[in-house]
mmCIF file of C-alpha atoms in Angstrom:
data_model
loop_
_atom_site.group_PDB
_atom_site.id
_atom_site.type_symbol
_atom_site.label_atom_id
_atom_site.label_comp_id
_atom_site.label_asym_id
_atom_site.label_seq_id
_atom_site.Cartn_x
_atom_site.Cartn_y
_atom_site.Cartn_z
ATOM 1 C CA MET A 1 -30.225 1.580 37.998
ATOM 2 C CA VAL A 2 -26.902 3.112 37.030
ATOM 3 C CA ILE A 3 -25.201 5.199 39.661
ATOM 4 C CA PRO A 4 -23.276 8.140 38.136
ATOM 5 C CA GLY A 5 -19.531 7.775 38.535
ATOM 6 C CA PHE A 6 -19.777 4.096 39.493
ATOM 7 C CA THR A 7 -18.253 1.521 37.211
ATOM 8 C CA LYS A 8 -18.407 -2.217 37.387
ATOM 9 C CA PRO A 9 -15.271 -3.505 39.096
ATOM 10 C CA SER A 10 -12.769 -5.196 36.847
ATOM 11 C CA PHE A 11 -10.424 -7.879 37.971
ATOM 12 C CA PRO A 12 -6.821 -8.189 36.901
ATOM 13 C CA PRO A 13 -5.982 -11.096 34.615
ATOM 14 C CA ILE A 14 -4.687 -14.294 36.191
ATOM 15 C CA GLY A 15 -1.713 -14.244 33.854
ATOM 16 C CA GLN A 16 -0.407 -12.823 30.607
ATOM 17 C CA VAL A 17 0.805 -14.808 27.606
ATOM 18 C CA THR A 18 4.563 -14.407 27.324
ATOM 19 C CA PRO A 19 6.702 -15.069 24.244
ATOM 20 C CA PHE A 20 7.025 -18.754 23.371
ATOM 21 C CA THR A 21 8.080 -20.949 20.487
ATOM 22 C CA PHE A 22 6.748 -24.482 20.095
ATOM 23 C CA THR A 23 6.292 -26.927 17.216
ATOM 24 C CA THR A 24 2.908 -27.945 15.772
ATOM 25 C CA GLN A 25 1.660 -31.361 14.760
ATOM 26 C CA ASP A 26 2.728 -30.369 11.223
ATOM 27 C CA GLY A 27 6.305 -29.588 12.278
ATOM 28 C CA LYS A 28 5.765 -25.830 11.923
ATOM 29 C CA THR A 29 6.902 -23.155 14.362
ATOM 30 C CA PHE A 30 4.105 -21.711 16.500
ATOM 31 C CA THR A 31 4.519 -18.619 18.683
ATOM 32 C CA GLU A 32 2.451 -16.251 20.797
ATOM 33 C CA LYS A 33 1.921 -14.203 17.609
ATOM 34 C CA ASN A 34 -0.269 -17.012 16.241
ATOM 35 C CA ILE A 35 -2.864 -16.419 18.965
ATOM 36 C CA GLN A 36 -2.856 -12.608 18.962
ATOM 37 C CA GLY A 37 -6.393 -11.336 18.489
ATOM 38 C CA LYS A 38 -7.911 -14.759 19.198
ATOM 39 C CA VAL A 39 -9.808 -16.205 22.141
ATOM 40 C CA THR A 40 -7.860 -19.329 23.065
ATOM 41 C CA ALA A 41 -8.519 -22.327 25.295
ATOM 42 C CA VAL A 42 -5.231 -23.858 26.493
ATOM 43 C CA GLU A 43 -4.735 -27.364 27.836
ATOM 44 C CA TYR A 44 -1.983 -29.892 28.527
ATOM 45 C CA PHE A 45 -2.385 -33.580 27.739
ATOM 46 C CA PHE A 46 -0.395 -36.485 26.313
ATOM 47 C CA THR A 47 -1.319 -38.864 23.511
ATOM 48 C CA THR A 48 -0.662 -42.096 25.416
ATOM 49 C CA CYS A 49 -2.745 -41.095 28.452
ATOM 50 C CA ARG A 50 -5.381 -43.650 29.401
ATOM 51 C CA GLY A 51 -6.669 -41.592 32.335
ATOM 52 C CA ILE A 52 -8.091 -38.075 32.265
ATOM 53 C CA CYS A 53 -6.803 -36.840 28.886
ATOM 54 C CA PRO A 54 -9.353 -38.628 26.648
ATOM 55 C CA ARG A 55 -12.206 -37.337 28.844
ATOM 56 C CA MET A 56 -10.782 -33.809 28.776
ATOM 57 C CA ASN A 57 -10.470 -33.813 25.000
ATOM 58 C CA ASN A 58 -13.971 -35.250 24.550
ATOM 59 C CA ASN A 59 -15.324 -32.401 26.706
ATOM 60 C CA LEU A 60 -13.204 -29.864 24.816
ATOM 61 C CA ARG A 61 -14.532 -31.269 21.533
ATOM 62 C CA VAL A 62 -17.989 -29.986 22.508
ATOM 63 C CA VAL A 63 -16.512 -26.482 22.843
ATOM 64 C CA TYR A 64 -14.575 -26.913 19.583
ATOM 65 C CA ASN A 65 -17.743 -27.994 17.737
ATOM 66 C CA GLN A 66 -19.596 -24.945 19.040
ATOM 67 C CA PHE A 67 -16.925 -22.474 17.873
ATOM 68 C CA LYS A 68 -15.203 -24.224 14.961
ATOM 69 C CA ASP A 69 -16.633 -21.694 12.498
ATOM 70 C CA GLN A 70 -15.302 -18.720 14.491
ATOM 71 C CA LYS A 71 -12.024 -17.524 12.936
ATOM 72 C CA ASP A 72 -11.077 -15.766 16.194
ATOM 73 C CA PHE A 73 -11.207 -18.927 18.341
ATOM 74 C CA MET A 74 -8.503 -21.562 18.925
ATOM 75 C CA ILE A 75 -7.651 -24.460 21.182
ATOM 76 C CA LEU A 76 -4.011 -25.152 22.044
ATOM 77 C CA SER A 77 -3.199 -28.643 23.286
ATOM 78 C CA HIS A 78 0.349 -28.746 24.623
ATOM 79 C CA THR A 79 1.908 -32.115 25.297
ATOM 80 C CA SER A 80 3.033 -33.047 28.792
ATOM 81 C CA ASP A 81 5.243 -35.765 27.315
ATOM 82 C CA PRO A 82 7.411 -34.287 24.543
ATOM 83 C CA ALA A 83 9.760 -37.304 24.544
ATOM 84 C CA ILE A 84 6.929 -39.401 23.070
ATOM 85 C CA ASP A 85 4.698 -36.726 21.543
ATOM 86 C CA THR A 86 6.747 -35.783 18.512
ATOM 87 C CA PRO A 87 5.087 -33.749 15.751
ATOM 88 C CA GLU A 88 4.384 -37.045 13.931
ATOM 89 C CA GLN A 89 2.746 -38.564 17.016
ATOM 90 C CA LEU A 90 0.683 -35.403 17.566
ATOM 91 C CA LYS A 91 -0.358 -35.454 13.891
ATOM 92 C CA ARG A 92 -1.654 -39.027 14.235
ATOM 93 C CA TYR A 93 -3.561 -37.998 17.366
ATOM 94 C CA ALA A 94 -4.979 -34.856 15.712
ATOM 95 C CA ASP A 95 -6.069 -36.920 12.700
ATOM 96 C CA SER A 96 -7.838 -39.359 15.029
ATOM 97 C CA MET A 97 -9.672 -36.404 16.601
ATOM 98 C CA GLN A 98 -10.829 -35.278 13.123
ATOM 99 C CA VAL A 99 -10.411 -31.583 13.913
ATOM 100 C CA ASN A 100 -9.160 -28.640 11.872
ATOM 101 C CA THR A 101 -5.571 -28.302 13.039
ATOM 102 C CA ASP A 102 -5.481 -24.662 12.015
ATOM 103 C CA GLN A 103 -7.955 -24.085 14.840
ATOM 104 C CA TRP A 104 -7.159 -26.886 17.299
ATOM 105 C CA VAL A 105 -3.383 -26.936 17.377
ATOM 106 C CA PHE A 106 -1.299 -29.648 19.042
ATOM 107 C CA LEU A 107 2.072 -28.438 20.326
ATOM 108 C CA THR A 108 5.347 -29.939 21.459
ATOM 109 C CA GLY A 109 8.679 -28.467 22.445
ATOM 110 C CA ARG A 110 11.236 -28.508 25.214
ATOM 111 C CA LYS A 111 9.800 -30.001 28.390
ATOM 112 C CA ASP A 112 11.071 -27.182 30.611
ATOM 113 C CA SER A 113 9.530 -24.548 28.311
ATOM 114 C CA LEU A 114 6.202 -26.378 28.086
ATOM 115 C CA TYR A 115 5.974 -26.824 31.852
ATOM 116 C CA SER A 116 7.030 -23.255 32.584
ATOM 117 C CA MET A 117 4.199 -21.941 30.399
ATOM 118 C CA ALA A 118 1.667 -24.196 32.170
ATOM 119 C CA ARG A 119 2.786 -23.111 35.620
ATOM 120 C CA HIS A 120 3.822 -19.487 35.247
ATOM 121 C CA THR A 121 1.802 -18.170 32.298
ATOM 122 C CA TYR A 122 -1.420 -20.182 32.131
ATOM 123 C CA LYS A 123 -1.508 -20.937 35.894
ATOM 124 C CA ILE A 124 -2.981 -24.414 35.390
ATOM 125 C CA ASP A 125 -0.447 -26.204 37.593
ATOM 126 C CA ASP A 126 1.219 -25.167 40.834
ATOM 127 C CA PRO A 127 4.863 -24.096 40.346
ATOM 128 C CA ALA A 128 5.613 -25.896 43.624
ATOM 129 C CA ASN A 129 4.947 -29.172 41.793
ATOM 130 C CA ASN A 130 8.240 -28.714 39.971
ATOM 131 C CA LEU A 131 10.593 -31.483 41.048
ATOM 132 C CA THR A 132 14.335 -31.172 41.502
ATOM 133 C CA THR A 133 15.149 -32.320 37.977
ATOM 134 C CA ILE A 134 13.197 -31.828 34.772
ATOM 135 C CA GLU A 135 13.644 -35.528 33.993
ATOM 136 C CA ASP A 136 11.672 -36.452 37.134
ATOM 137 C CA ASP A 137 9.006 -33.791 36.600
ATOM 138 C CA PHE A 138 5.646 -34.691 35.054
ATOM 139 C CA LEU A 139 2.693 -32.401 34.550
ATOM 140 C CA HIS A 140 -0.788 -33.974 34.476
ATOM 141 C CA THR A 141 -3.641 -31.533 34.988
ATOM 142 C CA GLN A 142 -7.298 -31.379 34.007
ATOM 143 C CA PHE A 143 -7.384 -27.584 33.973
ATOM 144 C CA VAL A 144 -7.886 -25.395 30.914
ATOM 145 C CA ALA A 145 -6.893 -21.747 30.761
ATOM 146 C CA LEU A 146 -9.012 -19.280 28.803
ATOM 147 C CA VAL A 147 -7.082 -16.466 27.116
ATOM 148 C CA ASN A 148 -8.747 -13.344 25.713
ATOM 149 C CA LYS A 149 -7.836 -11.563 22.456
ATOM 150 C CA LYS A 150 -5.327 -9.352 24.294
ATOM 151 C CA GLY A 151 -3.378 -12.334 25.633
ATOM 152 C CA ASP A 152 -4.739 -12.119 29.178
ATOM 153 C CA VAL A 153 -5.396 -15.408 30.975
ATOM 154 C CA VAL A 154 -8.862 -14.630 32.306
ATOM 155 C CA LYS A 155 -10.104 -17.834 33.938
ATOM 156 C CA ILE A 156 -9.304 -21.490 34.651
ATOM 157 C CA TYR A 157 -11.819 -24.289 34.040
ATOM 158 C CA ASP A 158 -11.941 -27.983 34.953
ATOM 159 C CA ALA A 159 -12.143 -29.896 31.652
ATOM 160 C CA LEU A 160 -13.413 -33.014 33.413
ATOM 161 C CA LYS A 161 -16.642 -31.189 34.283
ATOM 162 C CA PRO A 162 -19.047 -30.694 31.374
ATOM 163 C CA SER A 163 -20.762 -27.952 33.392
ATOM 164 C CA GLU A 164 -17.503 -25.968 33.487
ATOM 165 C CA MET A 165 -16.967 -26.488 29.756
ATOM 166 C CA LYS A 166 -20.464 -25.050 29.271
ATOM 167 C CA GLN A 167 -19.513 -22.056 31.448
ATOM 168 C CA MET A 168 -16.327 -21.627 29.417
ATOM 169 C CA ALA A 169 -18.343 -21.656 26.190
ATOM 170 C CA GLY A 170 -20.510 -18.846 27.573
ATOM 171 C CA GLU A 171 -17.404 -16.820 28.410
ATOM 172 C CA ILE A 172 -15.930 -17.527 24.956
ATOM 173 C CA GLU A 173 -19.104 -16.089 23.386
ATOM 174 C CA LYS A 174 -18.679 -12.900 25.402
ATOM 175 C CA LEU A 175 -14.973 -12.603 24.654
ATOM 176 C CA LEU A 176 -15.487 -13.112 20.917
ATOM 177 C CA LYS A 177 -17.818 -10.089 20.878
ATOM 178 C CA GLN A 178 -15.210 -7.808 22.481
#
């Protein structure tokens, strides 16, 4: 039953994508303009991780496989360790994943810029985790932010939980239709 004059409540976005400039696995510049009009899953990982990162990316691969034919869907994997994860290192990792790097993009850049985006834009790590110096700081999180076509961060998911990746896939389907 629809009640006249009553609308479904909407919730404000968690965050909003702000301007950024990073470098892809192919050494190309990548900015917020590259994701305009796309539904985007955003994560942070590092190529030498032997802990949670391989599990996260295996769970994200399921989502990638489901939407790899959708031109309006992307995954952004930012490095947490830009000192090691150069574009060349990210390219080797991307090649090992056997994914289309036009759709699943691996990004590096300045550590402070990468971490600021994770904490203040995507909201996948607590800003209070920031240590006194950037050299001592290290970001290691299992959370994935989902961004709609307008650049709104709409929800955070735990990439270590296949059930949450399934929920994210359902939300991606809805967002792609908008």
